[in-house]
Coordinates of C-alpha atoms in Angstrom, one line a residue:
X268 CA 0.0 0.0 0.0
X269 CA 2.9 2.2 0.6
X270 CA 4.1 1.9 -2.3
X271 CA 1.5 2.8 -4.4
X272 CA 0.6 6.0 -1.9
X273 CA 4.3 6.7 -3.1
X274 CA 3.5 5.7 -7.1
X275 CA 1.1 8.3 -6.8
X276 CA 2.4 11.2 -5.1
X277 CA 5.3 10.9 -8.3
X278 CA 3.0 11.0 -10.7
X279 CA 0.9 14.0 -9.1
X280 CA 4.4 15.8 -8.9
X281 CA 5.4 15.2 -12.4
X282 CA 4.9 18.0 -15.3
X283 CA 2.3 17.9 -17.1
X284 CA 2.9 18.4 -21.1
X285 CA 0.2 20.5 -23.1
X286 CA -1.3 19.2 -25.7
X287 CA -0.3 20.7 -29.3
X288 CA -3.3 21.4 -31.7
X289 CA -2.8 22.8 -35.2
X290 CA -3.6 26.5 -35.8
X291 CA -7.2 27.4 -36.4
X292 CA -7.6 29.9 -39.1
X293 CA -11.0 31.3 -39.5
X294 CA -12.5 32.2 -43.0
X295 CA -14.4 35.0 -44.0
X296 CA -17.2 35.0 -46.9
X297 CA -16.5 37.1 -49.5
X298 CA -19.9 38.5 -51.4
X299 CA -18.9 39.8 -55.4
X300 CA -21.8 40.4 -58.0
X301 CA -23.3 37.2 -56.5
X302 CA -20.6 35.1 -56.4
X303 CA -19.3 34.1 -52.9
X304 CA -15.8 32.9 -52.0
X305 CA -14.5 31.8 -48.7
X306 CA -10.9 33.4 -47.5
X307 CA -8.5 32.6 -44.9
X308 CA -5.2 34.6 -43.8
X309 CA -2.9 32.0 -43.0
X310 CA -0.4 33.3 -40.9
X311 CA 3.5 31.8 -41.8
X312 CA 3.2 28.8 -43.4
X313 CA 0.5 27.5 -41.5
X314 CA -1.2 26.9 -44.7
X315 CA 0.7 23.8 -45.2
X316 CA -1.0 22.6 -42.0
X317 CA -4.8 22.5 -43.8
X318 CA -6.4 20.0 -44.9
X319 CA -5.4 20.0 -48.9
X320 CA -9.0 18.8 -49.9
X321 CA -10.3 21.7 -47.8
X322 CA -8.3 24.1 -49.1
X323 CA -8.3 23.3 -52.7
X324 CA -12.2 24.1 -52.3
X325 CA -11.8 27.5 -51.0
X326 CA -8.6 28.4 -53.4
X327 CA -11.0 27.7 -56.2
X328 CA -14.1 29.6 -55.1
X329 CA -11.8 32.4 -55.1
X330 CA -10.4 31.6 -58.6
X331 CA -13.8 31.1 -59.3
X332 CA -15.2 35.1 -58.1
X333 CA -12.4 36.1 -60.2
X334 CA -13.1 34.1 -63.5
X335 CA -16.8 35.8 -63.4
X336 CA -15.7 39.4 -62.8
X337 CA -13.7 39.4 -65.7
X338 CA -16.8 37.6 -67.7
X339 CA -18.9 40.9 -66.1
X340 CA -16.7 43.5 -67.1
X341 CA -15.6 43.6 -70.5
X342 CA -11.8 44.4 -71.7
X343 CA -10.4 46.0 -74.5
X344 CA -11.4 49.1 -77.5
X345 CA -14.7 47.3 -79.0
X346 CA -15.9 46.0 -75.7
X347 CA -19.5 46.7 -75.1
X348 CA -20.3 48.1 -71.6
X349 CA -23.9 48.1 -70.0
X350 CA -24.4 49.3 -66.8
X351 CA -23.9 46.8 -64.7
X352 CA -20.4 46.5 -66.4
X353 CA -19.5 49.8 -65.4
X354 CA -20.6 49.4 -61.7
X355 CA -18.9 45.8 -61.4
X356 CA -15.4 48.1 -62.4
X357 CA -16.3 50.2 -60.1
X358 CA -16.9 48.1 -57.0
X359 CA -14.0 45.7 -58.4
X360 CA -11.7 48.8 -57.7
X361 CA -12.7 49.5 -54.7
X362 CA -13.2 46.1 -52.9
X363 CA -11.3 43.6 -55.3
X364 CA -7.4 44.6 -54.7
X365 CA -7.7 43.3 -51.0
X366 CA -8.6 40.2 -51.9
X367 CA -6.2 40.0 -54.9
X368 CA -3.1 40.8 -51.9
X369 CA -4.8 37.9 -50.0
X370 CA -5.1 35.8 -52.6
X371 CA -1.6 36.0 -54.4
X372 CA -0.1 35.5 -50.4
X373 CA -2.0 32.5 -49.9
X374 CA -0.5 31.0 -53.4
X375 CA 2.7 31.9 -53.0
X376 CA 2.2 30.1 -49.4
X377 CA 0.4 27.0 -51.0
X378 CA 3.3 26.7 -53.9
X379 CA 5.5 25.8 -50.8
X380 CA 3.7 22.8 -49.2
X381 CA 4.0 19.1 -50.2
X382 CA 0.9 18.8 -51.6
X383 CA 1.6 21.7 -54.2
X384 CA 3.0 19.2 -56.7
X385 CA -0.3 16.6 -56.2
X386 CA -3.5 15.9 -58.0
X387 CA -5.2 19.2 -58.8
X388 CA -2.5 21.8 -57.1
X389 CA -0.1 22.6 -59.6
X390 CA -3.3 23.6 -62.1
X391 CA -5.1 25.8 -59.4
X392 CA -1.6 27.6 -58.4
X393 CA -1.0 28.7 -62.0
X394 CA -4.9 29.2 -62.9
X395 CA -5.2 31.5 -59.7
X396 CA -2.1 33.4 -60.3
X397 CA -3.1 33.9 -64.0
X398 CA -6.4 35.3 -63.1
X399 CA -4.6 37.9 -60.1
X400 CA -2.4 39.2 -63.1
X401 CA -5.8 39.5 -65.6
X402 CA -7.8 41.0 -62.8
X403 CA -5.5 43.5 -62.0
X404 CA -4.9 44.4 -65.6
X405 CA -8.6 45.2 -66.0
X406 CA -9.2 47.2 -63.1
X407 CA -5.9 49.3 -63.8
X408 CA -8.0 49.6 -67.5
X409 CA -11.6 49.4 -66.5
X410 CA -11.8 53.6 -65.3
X411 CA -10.6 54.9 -68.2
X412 CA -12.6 52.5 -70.9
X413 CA -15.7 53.3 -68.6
X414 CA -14.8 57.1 -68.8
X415 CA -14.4 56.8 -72.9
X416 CA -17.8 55.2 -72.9
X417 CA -19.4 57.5 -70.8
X418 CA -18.2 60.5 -72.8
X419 CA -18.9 59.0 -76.2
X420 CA -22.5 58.5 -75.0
X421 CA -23.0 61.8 -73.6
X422 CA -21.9 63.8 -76.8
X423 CA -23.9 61.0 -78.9
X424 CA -26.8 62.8 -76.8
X425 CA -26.0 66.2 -76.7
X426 CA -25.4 65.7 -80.8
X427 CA -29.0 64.5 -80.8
X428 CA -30.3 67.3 -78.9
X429 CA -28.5 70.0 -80.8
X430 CA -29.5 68.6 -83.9
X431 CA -33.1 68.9 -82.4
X432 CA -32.9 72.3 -81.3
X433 CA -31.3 73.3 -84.8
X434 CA -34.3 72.2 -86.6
X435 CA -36.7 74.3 -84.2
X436 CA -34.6 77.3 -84.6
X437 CA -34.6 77.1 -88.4
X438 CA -38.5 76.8 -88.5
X439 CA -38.7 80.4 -86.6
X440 CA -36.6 81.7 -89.6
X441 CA -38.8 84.4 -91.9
X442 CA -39.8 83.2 -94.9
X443 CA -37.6 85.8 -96.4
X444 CA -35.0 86.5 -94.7
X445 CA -33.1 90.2 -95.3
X446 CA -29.6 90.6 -94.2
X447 CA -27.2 87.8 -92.5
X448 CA -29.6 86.6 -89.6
X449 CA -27.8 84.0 -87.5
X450 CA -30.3 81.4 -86.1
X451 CA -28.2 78.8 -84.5
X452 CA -24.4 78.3 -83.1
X453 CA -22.7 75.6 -81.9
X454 CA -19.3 74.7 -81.2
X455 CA -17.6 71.1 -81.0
X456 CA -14.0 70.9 -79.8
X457 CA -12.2 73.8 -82.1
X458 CA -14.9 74.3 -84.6
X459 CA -17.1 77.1 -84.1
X460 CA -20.5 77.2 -86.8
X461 CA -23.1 79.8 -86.8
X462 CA -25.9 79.1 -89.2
X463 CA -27.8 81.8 -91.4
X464 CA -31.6 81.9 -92.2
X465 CA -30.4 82.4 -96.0
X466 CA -28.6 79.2 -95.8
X467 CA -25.5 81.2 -95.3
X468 CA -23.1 79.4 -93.5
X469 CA -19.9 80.7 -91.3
X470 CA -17.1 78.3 -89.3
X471 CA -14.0 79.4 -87.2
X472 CA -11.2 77.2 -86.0
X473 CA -10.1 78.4 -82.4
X474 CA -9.4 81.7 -82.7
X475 CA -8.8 81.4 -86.4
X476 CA -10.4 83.7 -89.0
X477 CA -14.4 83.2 -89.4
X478 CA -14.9 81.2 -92.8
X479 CA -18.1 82.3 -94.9
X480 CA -20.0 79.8 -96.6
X481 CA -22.7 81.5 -98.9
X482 CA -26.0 80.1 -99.5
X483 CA -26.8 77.6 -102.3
X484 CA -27.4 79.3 -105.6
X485 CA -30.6 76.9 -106.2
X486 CA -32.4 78.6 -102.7
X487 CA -32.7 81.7 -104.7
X488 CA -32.5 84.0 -101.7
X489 CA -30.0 87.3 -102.1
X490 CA -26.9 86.9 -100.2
X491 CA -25.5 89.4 -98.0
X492 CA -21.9 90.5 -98.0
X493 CA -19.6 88.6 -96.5
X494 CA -19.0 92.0 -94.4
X495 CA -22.4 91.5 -93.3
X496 CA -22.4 87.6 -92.2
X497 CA -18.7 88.5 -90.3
X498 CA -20.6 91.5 -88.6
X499 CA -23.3 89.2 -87.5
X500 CA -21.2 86.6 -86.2
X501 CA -19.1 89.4 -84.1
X502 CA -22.2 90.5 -82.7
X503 CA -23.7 86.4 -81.8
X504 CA -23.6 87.0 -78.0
X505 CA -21.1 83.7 -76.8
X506 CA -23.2 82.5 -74.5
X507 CA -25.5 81.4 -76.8
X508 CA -23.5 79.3 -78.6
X509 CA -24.4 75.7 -77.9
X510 CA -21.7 73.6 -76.2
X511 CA -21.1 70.0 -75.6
X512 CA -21.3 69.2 -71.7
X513 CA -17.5 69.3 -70.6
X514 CA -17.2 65.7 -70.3
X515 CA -17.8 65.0 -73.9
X516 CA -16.2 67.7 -74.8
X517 CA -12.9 66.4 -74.0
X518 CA -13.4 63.5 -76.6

């Protein structure tokens, strides 16, 4: 009996060991234009302590999110944006580079473990890294395509509501007109165009020398001098020359 009592007190007095357990990483969902993804920051090279099967799952949901936002936002001069495409670019630039810096780390991480050379792996590592390189390429290109489009579209308008205006203007013309009467101006980029109710027609470049165009012979209507049509257009108060909006202007 003593000797046990004495077994026992040892093995009370003895250290106790703690038990190891491997790192628990926790993910985090990541929502894109319906597409979800499911993250992890692996500290160190922890990520060689995951489950492979596991992890080959969640490396391709996020290869996966990436695939479709460069299916939803187009690339290059003739591609054709809608809407949506242009606010996909724009929450792409504002949420995707975080995820591209987590992504690319846990690659790089991945590419290190034993399993990066088995089964699926060495696909996924090069697939992933491919589509951080073409996803970063489009959102460095995406703001200024979208920027093109949206200017191209807004003087497409504006054109279309000149033109619009022009024709009401003309109809206001006398039937016979006496003298240069200007009743309509625009100007597009350098070129400056007043138009005459005789058909007369006058354009300046910058601040180049007004250019008289006379009416056609076959409206029959006397022409004034071209004295006369540069005397109206020096009078043409400037504000009411129609003007693009300034961001079609630039274009």
């Amino acid at each position: 009996m003593q000797r046990w009592l004495w077994l026992l007190l040892l093995a009370s007095c003895a250290p106790v060991r703690p038990v190891v357990t491997r790192h628990v990483v926790p993910s985090e969902l990541f929502d894109f234009g319906g597409v979800r993804a499911t993250v992890r920051h692996f500290p160190g090279d922890s990520i060689c302590e995951a489950e492979p099967r596991f992890l080959l799952d969640e490396v391709s949901s996020v290869n996966g999110l990436l695939r479709r936002f460069l299916e939803d936002v187009p690339g290059g001069g003739d591609a054709e944006w809608t809407e949506l495409a242009m606010a996909r670019a724009a929450e792409g630039a504002e949420r995707l580079p975080r995820l591209l810096g987590v992504h690319g780390r846990t690659l790089d991480a991945a590419g290190r473990c034993a399993f990066a050379t088995t089964g699926a792996w060495p696909s996924l590592l090069t697939r992933g890294r491919g589509l951080i390189e073409q996803t970063r390429a489009r959102l460095e290109a995406a703001p200024g395509e979208v920027r093109a489009v949206r200017q191209a579209r807004a003087l497409a308008a504006w054109r279309a509501e000149r033109l619009a205006q022009q024709d009401s203007a003309r109809r206001a013309c006398p039937p016979r007109p006496r003298g240069a009467v200007i009743y309509f101006a625009w100007r597009e980029g350098p070129l400056t165009t007043w138009l005459f109710c005789d058909g007369a027609q006058v354009t300046r470049e910058g601040a180049g020398r007004p250019r008289v165009e006379a009416p056609p012979a076959e409206l029959g209507r006397a022409r004034a001098t071209e004295a006369a049509y540069q005397a109206a257009v020096g009078r043409f108060p400037a504000g009411a020359v129609v003007a693009p909006p300034v961001e079609a202007a630039s274009r």
